[in-house]
Short mmCIF file of C-alpha atoms in Angstrom, two decimals:
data_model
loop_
_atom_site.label_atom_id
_atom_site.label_comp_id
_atom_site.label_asym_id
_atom_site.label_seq_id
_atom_site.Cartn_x
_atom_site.Cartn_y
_atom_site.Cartn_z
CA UNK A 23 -99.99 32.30 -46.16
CA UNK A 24 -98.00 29.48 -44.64
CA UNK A 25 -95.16 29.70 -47.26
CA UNK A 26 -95.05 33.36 -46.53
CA UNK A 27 -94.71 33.40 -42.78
CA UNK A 28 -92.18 29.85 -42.85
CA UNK A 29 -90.02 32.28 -45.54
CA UNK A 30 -89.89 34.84 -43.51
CA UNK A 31 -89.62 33.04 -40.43
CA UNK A 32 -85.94 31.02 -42.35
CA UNK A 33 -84.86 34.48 -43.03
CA UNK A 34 -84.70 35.71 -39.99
CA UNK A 35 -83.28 32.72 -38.25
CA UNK A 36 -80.78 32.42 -41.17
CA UNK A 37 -79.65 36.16 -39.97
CA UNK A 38 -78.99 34.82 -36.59
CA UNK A 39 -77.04 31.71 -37.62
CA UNK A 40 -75.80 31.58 -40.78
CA UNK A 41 -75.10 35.31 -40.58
CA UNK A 42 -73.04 34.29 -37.44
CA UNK A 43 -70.76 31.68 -38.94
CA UNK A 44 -69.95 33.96 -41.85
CA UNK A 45 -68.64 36.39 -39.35
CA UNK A 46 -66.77 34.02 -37.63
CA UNK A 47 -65.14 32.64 -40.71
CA UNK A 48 -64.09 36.02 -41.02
CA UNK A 49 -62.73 36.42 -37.75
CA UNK A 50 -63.30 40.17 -37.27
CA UNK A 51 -61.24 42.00 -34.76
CA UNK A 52 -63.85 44.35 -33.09
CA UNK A 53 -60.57 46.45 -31.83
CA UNK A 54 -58.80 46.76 -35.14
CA UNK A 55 -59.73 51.01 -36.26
CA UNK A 56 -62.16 51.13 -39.09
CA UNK A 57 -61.36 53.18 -41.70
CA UNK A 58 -64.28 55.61 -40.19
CA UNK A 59 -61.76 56.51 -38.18
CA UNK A 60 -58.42 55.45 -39.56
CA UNK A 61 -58.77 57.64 -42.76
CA UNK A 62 -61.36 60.06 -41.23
CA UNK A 63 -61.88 63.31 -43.61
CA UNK A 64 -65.04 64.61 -43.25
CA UNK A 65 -66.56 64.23 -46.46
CA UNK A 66 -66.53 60.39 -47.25
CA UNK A 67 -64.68 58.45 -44.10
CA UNK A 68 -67.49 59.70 -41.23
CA UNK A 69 -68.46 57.99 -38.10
CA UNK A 70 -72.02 57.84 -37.95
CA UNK A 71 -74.31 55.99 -35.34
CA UNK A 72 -75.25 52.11 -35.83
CA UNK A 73 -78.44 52.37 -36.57
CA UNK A 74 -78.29 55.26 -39.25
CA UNK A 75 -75.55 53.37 -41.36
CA UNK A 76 -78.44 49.88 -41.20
CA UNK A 77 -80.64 52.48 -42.56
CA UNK A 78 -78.61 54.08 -45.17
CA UNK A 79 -77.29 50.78 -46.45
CA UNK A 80 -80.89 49.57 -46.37
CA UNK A 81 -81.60 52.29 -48.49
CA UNK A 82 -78.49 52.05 -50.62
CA UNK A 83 -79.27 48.71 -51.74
CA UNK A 84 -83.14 48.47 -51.89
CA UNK A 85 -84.68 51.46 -54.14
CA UNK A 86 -86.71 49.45 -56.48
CA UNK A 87 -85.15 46.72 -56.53
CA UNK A 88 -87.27 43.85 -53.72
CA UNK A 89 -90.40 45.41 -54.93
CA UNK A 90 -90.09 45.43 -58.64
CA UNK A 91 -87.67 42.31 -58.97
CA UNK A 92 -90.59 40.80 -56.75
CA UNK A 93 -93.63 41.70 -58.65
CA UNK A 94 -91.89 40.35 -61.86
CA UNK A 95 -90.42 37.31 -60.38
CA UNK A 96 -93.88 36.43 -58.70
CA UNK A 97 -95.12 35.91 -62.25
CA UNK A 98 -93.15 32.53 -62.35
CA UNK A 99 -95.39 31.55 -59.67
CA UNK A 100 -94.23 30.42 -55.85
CA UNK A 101 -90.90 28.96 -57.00
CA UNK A 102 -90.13 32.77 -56.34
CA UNK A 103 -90.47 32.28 -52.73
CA UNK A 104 -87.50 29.77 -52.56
CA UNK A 105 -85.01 31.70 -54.87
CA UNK A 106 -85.50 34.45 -52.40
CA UNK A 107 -85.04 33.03 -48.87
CA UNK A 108 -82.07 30.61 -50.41
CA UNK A 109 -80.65 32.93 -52.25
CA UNK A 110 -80.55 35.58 -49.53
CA UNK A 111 -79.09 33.78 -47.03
CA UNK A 112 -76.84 31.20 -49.38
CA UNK A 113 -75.94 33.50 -51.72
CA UNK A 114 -77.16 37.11 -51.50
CA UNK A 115 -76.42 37.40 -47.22
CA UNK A 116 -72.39 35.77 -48.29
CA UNK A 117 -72.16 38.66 -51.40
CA UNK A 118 -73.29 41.62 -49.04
CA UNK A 119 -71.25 40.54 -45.50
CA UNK A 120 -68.07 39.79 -47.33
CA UNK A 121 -67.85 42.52 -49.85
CA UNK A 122 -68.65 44.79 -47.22
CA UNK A 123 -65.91 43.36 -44.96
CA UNK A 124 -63.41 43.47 -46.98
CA UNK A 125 -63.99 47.31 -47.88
CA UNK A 126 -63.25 47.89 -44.35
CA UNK A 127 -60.40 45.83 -43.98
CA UNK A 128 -59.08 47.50 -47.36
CA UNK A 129 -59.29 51.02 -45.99
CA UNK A 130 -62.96 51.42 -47.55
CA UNK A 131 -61.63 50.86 -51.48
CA UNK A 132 -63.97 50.10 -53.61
CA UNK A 133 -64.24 46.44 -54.65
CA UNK A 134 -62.90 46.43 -57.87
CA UNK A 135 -59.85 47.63 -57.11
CA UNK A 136 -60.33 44.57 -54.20
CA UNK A 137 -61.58 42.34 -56.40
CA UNK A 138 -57.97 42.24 -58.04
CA UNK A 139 -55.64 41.99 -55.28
CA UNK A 140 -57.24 38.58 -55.78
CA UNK A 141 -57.81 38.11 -59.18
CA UNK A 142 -55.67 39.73 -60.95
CA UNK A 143 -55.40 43.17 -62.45
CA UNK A 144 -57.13 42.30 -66.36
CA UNK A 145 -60.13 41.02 -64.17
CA UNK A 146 -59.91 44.06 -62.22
CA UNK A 147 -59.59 45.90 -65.08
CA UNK A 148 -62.93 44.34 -66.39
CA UNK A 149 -64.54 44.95 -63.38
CA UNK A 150 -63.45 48.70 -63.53
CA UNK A 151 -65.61 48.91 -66.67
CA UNK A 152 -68.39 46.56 -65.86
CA UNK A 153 -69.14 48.52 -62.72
CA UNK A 154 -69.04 51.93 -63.98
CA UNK A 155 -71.30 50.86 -66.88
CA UNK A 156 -73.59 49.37 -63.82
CA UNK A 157 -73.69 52.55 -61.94
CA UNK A 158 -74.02 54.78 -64.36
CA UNK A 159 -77.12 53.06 -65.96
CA UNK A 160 -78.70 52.75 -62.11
CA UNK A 161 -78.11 56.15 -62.00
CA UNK A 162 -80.03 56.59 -65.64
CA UNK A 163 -82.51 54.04 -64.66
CA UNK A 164 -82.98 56.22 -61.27
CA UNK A 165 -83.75 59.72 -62.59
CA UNK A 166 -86.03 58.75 -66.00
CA UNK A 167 -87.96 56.10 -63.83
CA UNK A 168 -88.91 58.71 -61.04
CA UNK A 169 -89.30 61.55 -63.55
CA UNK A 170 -91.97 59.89 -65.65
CA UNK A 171 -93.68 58.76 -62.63
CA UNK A 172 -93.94 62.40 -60.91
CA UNK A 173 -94.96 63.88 -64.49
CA UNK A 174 -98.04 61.84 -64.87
CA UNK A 175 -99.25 61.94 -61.03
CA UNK A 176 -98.70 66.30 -61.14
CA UNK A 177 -99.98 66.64 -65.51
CA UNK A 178 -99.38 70.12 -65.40
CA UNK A 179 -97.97 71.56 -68.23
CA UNK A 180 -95.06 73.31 -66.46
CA UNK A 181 -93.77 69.99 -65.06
CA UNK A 182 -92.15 68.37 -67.90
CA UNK A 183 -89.95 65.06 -67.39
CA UNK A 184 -87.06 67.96 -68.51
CA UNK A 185 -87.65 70.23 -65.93
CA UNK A 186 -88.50 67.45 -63.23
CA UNK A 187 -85.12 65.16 -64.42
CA UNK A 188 -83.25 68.65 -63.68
CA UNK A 189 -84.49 68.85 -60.57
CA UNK A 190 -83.39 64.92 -59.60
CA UNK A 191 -79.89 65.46 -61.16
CA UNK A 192 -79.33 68.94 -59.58
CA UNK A 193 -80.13 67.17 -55.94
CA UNK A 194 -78.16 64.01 -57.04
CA UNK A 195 -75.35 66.46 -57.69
CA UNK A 196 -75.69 67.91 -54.12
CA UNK A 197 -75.85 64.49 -52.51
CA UNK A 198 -72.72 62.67 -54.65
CA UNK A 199 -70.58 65.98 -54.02
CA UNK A 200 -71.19 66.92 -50.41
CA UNK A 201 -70.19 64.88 -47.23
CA UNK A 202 -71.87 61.72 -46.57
CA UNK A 203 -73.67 63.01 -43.33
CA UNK A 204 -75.30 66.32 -44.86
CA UNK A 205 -77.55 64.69 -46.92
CA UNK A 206 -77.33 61.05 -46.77
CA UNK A 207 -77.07 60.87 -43.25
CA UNK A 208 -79.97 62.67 -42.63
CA UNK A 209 -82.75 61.92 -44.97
CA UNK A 210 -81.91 58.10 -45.53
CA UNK A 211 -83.08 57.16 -41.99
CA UNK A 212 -85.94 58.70 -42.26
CA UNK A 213 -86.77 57.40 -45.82
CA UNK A 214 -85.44 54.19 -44.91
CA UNK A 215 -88.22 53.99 -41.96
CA UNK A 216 -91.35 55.00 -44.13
CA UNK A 217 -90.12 52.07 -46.67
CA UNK A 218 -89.97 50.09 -44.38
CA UNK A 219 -93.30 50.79 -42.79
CA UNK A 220 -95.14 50.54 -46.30
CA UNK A 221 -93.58 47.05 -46.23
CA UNK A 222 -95.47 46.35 -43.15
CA UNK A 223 -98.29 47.24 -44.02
CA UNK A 224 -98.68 45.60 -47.06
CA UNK A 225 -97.80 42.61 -44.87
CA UNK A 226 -100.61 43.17 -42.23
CA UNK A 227 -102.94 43.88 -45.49
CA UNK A 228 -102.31 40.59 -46.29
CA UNK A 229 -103.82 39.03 -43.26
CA UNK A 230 -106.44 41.69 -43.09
CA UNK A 231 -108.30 41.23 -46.21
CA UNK A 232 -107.30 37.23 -45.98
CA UNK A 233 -105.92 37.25 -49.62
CA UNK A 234 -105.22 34.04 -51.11
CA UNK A 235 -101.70 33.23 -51.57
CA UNK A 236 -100.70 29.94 -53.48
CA UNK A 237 -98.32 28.09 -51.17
CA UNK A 238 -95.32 26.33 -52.36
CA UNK A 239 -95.92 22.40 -52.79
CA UNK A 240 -94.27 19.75 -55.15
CA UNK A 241 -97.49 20.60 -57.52
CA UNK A 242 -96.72 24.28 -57.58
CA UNK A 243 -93.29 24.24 -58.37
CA UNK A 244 -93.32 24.96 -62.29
CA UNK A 245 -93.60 27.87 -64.50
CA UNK A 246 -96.58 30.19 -64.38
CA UNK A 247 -95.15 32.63 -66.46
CA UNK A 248 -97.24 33.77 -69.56
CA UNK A 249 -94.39 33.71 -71.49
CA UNK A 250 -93.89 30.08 -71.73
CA UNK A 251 -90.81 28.20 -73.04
CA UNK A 252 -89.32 31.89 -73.87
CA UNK A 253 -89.10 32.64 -70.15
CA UNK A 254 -88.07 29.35 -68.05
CA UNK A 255 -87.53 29.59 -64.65
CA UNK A 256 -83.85 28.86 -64.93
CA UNK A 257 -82.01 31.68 -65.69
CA UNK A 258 -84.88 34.39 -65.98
CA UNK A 259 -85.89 34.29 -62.49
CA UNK A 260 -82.46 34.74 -61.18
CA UNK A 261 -82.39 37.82 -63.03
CA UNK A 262 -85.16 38.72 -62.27
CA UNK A 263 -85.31 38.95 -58.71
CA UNK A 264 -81.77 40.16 -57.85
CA UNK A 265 -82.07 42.78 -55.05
CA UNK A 266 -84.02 40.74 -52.01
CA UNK A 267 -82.05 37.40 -53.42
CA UNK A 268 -78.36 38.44 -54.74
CA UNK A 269 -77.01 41.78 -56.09
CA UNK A 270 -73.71 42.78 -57.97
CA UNK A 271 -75.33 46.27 -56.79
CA UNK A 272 -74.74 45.95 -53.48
CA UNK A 273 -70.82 45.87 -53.36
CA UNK A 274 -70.46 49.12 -55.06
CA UNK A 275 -72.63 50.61 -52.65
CA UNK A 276 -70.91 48.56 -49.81
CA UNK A 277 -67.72 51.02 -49.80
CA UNK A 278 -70.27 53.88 -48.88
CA UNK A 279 -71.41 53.00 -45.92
CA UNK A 280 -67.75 51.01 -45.04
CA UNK A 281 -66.22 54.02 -44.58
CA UNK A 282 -68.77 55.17 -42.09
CA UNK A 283 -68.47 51.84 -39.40
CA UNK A 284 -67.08 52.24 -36.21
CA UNK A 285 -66.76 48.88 -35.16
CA UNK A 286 -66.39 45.49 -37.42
CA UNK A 287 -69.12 43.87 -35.20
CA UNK A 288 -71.61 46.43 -36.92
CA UNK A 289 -70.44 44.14 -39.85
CA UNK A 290 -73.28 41.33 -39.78
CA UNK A 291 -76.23 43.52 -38.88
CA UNK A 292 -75.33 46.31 -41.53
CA UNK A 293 -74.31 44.21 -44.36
CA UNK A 294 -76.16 40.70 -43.49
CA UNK A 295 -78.76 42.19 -41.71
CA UNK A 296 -79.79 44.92 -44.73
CA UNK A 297 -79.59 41.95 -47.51
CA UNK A 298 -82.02 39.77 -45.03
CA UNK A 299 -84.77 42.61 -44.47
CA UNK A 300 -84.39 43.45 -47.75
CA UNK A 301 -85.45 39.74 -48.34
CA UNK A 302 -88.15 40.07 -46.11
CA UNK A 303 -89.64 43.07 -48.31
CA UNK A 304 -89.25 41.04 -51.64
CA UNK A 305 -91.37 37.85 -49.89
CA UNK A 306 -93.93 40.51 -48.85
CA UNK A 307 -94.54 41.77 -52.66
CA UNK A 308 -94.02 38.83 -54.06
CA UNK A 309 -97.20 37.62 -51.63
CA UNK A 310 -98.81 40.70 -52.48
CA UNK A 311 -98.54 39.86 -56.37
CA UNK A 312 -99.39 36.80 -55.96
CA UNK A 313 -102.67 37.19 -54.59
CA UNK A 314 -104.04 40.58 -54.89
CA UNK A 315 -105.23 39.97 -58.71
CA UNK A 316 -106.61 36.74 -57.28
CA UNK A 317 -103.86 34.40 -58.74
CA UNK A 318 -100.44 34.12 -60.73
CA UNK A 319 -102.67 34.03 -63.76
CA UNK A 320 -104.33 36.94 -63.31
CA UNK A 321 -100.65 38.58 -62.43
CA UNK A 322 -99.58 37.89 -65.59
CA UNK A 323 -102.52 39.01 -67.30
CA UNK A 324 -102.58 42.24 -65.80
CA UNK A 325 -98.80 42.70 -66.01
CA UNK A 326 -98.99 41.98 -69.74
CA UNK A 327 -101.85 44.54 -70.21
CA UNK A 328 -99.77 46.69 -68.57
CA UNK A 329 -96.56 46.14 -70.60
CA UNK A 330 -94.81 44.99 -67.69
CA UNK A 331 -94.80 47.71 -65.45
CA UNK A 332 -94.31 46.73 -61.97
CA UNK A 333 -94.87 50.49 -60.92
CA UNK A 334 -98.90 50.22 -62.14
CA UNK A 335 -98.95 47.36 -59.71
CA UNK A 336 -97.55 49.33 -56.45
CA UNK A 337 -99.39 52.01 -57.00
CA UNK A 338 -102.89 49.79 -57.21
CA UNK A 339 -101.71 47.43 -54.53
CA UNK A 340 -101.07 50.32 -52.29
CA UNK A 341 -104.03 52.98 -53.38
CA UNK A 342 -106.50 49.47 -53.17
CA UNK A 343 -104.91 48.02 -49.96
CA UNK A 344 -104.29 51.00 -47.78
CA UNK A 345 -106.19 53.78 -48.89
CA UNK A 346 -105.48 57.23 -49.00
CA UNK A 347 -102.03 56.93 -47.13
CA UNK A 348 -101.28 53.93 -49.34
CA UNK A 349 -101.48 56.28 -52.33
CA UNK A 350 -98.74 58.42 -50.29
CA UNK A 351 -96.46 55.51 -49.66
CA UNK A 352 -96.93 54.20 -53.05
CA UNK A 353 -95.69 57.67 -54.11
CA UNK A 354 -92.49 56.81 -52.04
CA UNK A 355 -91.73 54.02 -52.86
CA UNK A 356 -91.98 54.35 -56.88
CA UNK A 357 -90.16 57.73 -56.57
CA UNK A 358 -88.33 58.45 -53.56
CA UNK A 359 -86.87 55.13 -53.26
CA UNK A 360 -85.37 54.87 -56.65
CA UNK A 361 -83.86 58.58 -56.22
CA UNK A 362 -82.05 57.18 -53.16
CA UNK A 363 -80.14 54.42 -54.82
CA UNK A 364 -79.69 56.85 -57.99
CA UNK A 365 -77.53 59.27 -55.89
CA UNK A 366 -75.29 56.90 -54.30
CA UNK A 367 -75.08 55.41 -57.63
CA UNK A 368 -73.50 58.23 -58.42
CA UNK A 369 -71.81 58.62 -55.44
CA UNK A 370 -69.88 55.09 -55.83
CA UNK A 371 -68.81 56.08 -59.25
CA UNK A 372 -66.87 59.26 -57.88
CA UNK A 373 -65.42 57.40 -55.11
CA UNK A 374 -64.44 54.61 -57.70
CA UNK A 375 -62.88 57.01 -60.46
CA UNK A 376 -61.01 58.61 -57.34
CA UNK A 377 -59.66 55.16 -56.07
CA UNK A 378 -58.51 53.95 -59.57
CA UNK A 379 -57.25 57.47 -60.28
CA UNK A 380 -56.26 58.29 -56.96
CA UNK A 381 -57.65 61.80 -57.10
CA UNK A 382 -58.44 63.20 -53.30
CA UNK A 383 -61.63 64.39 -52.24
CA UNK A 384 -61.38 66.15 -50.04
CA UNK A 385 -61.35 69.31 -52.04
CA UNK A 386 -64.93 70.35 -53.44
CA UNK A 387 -63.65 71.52 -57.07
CA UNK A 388 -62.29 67.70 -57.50
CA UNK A 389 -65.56 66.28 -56.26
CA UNK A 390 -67.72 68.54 -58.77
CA UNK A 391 -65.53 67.97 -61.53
CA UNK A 392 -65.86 63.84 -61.41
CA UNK A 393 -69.59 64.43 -60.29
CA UNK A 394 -69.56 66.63 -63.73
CA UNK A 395 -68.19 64.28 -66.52
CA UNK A 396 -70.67 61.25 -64.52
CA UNK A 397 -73.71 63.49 -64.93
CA UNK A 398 -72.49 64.43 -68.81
CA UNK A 399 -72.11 60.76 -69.35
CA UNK A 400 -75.59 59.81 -67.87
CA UNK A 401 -77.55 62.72 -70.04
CA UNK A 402 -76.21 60.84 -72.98
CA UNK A 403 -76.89 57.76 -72.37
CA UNK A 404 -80.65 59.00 -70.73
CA UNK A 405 -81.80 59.34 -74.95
CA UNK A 406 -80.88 55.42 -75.09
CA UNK A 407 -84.73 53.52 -74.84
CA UNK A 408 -85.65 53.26 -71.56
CA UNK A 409 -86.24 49.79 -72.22
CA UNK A 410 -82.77 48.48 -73.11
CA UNK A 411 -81.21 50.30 -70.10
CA UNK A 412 -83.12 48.45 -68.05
CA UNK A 413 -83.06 44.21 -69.88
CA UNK A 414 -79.00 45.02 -69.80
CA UNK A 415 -79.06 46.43 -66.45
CA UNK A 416 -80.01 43.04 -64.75
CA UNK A 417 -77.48 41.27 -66.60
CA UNK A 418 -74.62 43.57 -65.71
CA UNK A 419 -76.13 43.70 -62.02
CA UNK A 420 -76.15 39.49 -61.87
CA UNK A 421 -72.16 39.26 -63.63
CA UNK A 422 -70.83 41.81 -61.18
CA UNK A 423 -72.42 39.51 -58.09
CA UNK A 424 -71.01 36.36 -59.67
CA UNK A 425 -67.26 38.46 -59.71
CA UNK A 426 -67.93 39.58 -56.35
CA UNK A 427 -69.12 35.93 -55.27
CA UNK A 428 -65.84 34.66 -57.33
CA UNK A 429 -63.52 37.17 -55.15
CA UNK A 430 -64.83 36.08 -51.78
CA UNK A 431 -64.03 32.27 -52.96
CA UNK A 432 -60.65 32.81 -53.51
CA UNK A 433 -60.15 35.64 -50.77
CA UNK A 434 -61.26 32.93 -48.13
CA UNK A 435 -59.25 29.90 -50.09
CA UNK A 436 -55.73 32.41 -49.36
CA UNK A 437 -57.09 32.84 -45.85
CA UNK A 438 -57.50 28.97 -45.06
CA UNK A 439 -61.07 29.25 -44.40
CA UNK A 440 -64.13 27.46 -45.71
CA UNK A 441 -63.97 29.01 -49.64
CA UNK A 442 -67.20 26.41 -50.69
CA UNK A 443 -69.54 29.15 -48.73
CA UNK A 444 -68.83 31.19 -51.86
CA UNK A 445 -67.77 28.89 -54.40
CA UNK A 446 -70.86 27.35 -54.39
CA UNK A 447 -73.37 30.68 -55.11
CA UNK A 448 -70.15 32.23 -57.47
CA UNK A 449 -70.68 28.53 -59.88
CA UNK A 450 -74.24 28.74 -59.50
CA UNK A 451 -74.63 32.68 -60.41
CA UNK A 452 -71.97 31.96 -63.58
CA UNK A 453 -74.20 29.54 -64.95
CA UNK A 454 -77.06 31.98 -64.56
CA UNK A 455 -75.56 35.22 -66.09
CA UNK A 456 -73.82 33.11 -68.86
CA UNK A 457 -76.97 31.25 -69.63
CA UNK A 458 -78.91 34.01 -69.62
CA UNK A 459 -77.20 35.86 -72.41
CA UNK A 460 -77.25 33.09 -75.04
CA UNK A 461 -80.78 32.08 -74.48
CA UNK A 462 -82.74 35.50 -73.32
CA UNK A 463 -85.12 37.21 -76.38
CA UNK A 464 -82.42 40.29 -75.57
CA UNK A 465 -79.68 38.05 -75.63
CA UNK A 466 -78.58 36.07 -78.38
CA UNK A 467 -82.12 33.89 -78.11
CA UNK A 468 -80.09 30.84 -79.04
CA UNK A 469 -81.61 27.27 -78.43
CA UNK A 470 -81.95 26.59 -74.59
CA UNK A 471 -79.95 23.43 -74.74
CA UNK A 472 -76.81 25.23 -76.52
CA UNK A 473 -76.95 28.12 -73.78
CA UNK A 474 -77.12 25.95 -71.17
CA UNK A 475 -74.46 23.39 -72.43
CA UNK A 476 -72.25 26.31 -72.25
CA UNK A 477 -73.42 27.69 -69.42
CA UNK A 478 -72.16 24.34 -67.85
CA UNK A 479 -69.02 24.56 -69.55
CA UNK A 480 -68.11 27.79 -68.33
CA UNK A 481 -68.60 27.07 -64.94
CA UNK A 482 -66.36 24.01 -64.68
CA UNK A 483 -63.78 25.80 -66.41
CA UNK A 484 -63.85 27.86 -63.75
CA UNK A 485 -64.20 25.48 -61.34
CA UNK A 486 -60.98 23.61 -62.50
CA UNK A 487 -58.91 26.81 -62.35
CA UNK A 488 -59.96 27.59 -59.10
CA UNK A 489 -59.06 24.12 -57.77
CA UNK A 490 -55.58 24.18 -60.28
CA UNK A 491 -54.79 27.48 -57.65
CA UNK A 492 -55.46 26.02 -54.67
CA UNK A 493 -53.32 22.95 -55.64
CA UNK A 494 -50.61 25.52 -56.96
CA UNK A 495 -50.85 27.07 -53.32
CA UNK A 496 -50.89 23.87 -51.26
CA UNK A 497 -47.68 22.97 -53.39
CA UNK A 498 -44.45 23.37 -51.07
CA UNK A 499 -42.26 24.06 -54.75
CA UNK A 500 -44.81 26.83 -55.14
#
């Protein structure tokens, strides 16, 4: 229990100071007009209250993603707790406040189109394709998930996952295509405050029923994961546990809620402060895996009875933990918090095919007409296993953060500023997501010392490029 309150307790504190020098690195200008207001239309660019736009960025970047990420990640054992708090803060907390700054400062664009003002327009060009791919298969991911979920709790013949995966897409339609406040704006808070609440009580669960956590030591920091050699901790837990550490996800939700700020100070508690609660709710299931089976062991066990299902876990944590009402918030957050990341998954890909495009939205027929060829796309690609959507998901969600992480590095090494607080994460996360590729069962499953060799390699190639432009921009000939 120690490990989990000192995490949390680092968090928090890492909110208040590290999330304070990245914002004065940045030097915001809490005068300069946000693009709320700057570019206002009433559909996308809407003021909306400080505390709703937390909420719906909370919501925009959690869904599944700190609970399930957690549960699977806790099967490595406690080394999950220290991935999480450093790479929130370190990494994840630099990824969300930057990419979200920047939006606003680039009249709410989305970040690809960012992303090469700084590195160029093939990588942009890359990043066009990688982050449509990612949002359209979040989107996927978001409506079959939910759909099979609500089909076995209602077995009733009428509800089929066809009729129910109508009903998700026909309200994902209505939320992508109308303004940002009719929908979002309204039932994200509110969403965003029962998740939150399940979180907590989970937490005080914890103490309640004294479950036995194992606390991170010297001796515990090693693989428990049932898989063995397959599954070492380096990459697989870094993809693993992405939302509640780092997320590519999170800049191409960032735009969304960038267009809504009225003030760049609401920068570092919207965009640092979401990534560090979300952080928060990944140590809490993390815990809860842990030690509600009575081990890691048993975790593993159970998840491999289970074929790695993260939602069985939830919903027996939550029916076991908190009774009756646990079986309600289980039900929300397995369903209703995917659904709410699947829409503005959706969302974000409109408002990217109408930045790269530069198709106006403010009329409805051009918003239905993009929201038409996404949801075409997505029904296609729903007949793809379930399964593959969701291995290659992670891997496209980790290489967009280590392009976002990359973008920030060289963004702050134009500026003057102190590039090595994302250099650092953007080396580390390429030698993840390259790593990863060659040596994961989905991946290429070559020998762990060739993937990493290259893994290495890659990285200070990079490395040496980005050091061959600063030189090139120090130069006085240059």
């Amino acid at each position: 229990m120690i490990t989990l309150l000192v995490s949390i307790a680092v968090l928090i504190a890492g909110y208040f100071i590290y999330g304070k020098v990245c914002e004065r690195i940045f030097e915001i200008d809490p005068d300069r007009p946000t693009p709320a207001f700057s570019r206002a239309d009433g559909v996308d660019f809407v003021a909306l209250p400080r505390w709703k736009s937390f909420l719906i960025q909370f919501l925009n970047i959690a869904g599944l993603g700190p609970i399930f990420g957690a549960v699977a990640g806790a099967m490595w054992g406690p080394v999950a707790f220290l991935w999480i708090v450093l790479g929130c803060l370190i990494a994840g907390g630099v990824h969300d406040y930057f990419s979200g700054m920047l939006c606003i400062r680039n009249a709410g664009k989305s970040f690809t189109e960012i992303a090469g003002t700084y590195l160029g327009t093939p990588v942009r060009l890359v990043l066009r394709i990688l982050t449509f791919v990612l949002l359209i298969m979040v989107g996927v991911v978001f409506f079959i998930g939910p759909a099979h979920i609500i089909a076995e709790i209602v077995d009733h013949e009428f509800f089929t996952v066809g009729i129910i995966s109508g009903c998700i897409l026909f309200y994902y339609l209505m939320s992508t295509v109308l303004p940002v406040d009719k929908i979002i704006g309204k039932l994200y808070p509110v969403f965003g405050i029962i998740f939150l609440f399940m979180s907590a009580a989970i937490f005080c669960a914890l103490f309640y029923y004294d479950l036995p956590i194992m606390e991170l030591q010297l001796s515990t920091i090693k693989n428990f994961h049932s898989g063995g050699t397959d599954y070492p901790i380096f990459p697989m837990l870094f993809i693993t546990i992405a939302c509640g550490a780092v997320s590519g996800f999170h800049a191409t939700q960032s735009p969304i809620i960038a267009r809504c700020l009225k003030s760049e100070k609401e920068g570092k508690p919207v965009f640092f402060g979401t990534m560090a609660t979300e952080g928060v709710v990944a140590l809490i299931w993390a815990a809860a895996s842990m030690s509600f089976f009575g081990g890691v062991g048993e975790l593993n066990v159970f998840m491999s009875e289970n074929g790695g299902n993260a939602a069985v876990v939830v919903n027996k944590v939550c029916n076991e933990l908190l009774g009756p009402i646990g079986g309600v918030l289980a039900l929300i957050g397995v369903v209703v918090a995917p659904i709410t990341s699947g829409d503005t998954a959706f969302r974000s890909a409109r408002l990217l095919i109408s930045d790269v495009f530069k198709i106006s939205q403010k009329s409805m027929m051009k918003r239905l007409l993009l929201s038409g060829i996404l949801f075409a796309l997505a029904l296609l690609i729903s007949h793809t296993d379930f399964a593959v959507i969701w291995r290659y998901f992670a891997w496209t969600n980790q290489t967009l953060a280590a392009f976002v992480l990359w973008t920030i590095a060289v963004y702050l090494c134009q500026q003057g500023k102190l590039y090595w607080l994302a250099l650092l994460p953007a080396t580390f996360m390429t030698m993840v997501v390259v790593s990863y590729i060659l040596i994961a069962p989905e991946g290429l499953f070559l020998p762990h010392p060739i993937g990493y060799g290259v893994a290495i390699g890659v990285a200070i190639l990079l490395l040496v490029l980005f050091f061959r432009y600063r030189l090139q921009r120090r130069s006085p000939d240059s």
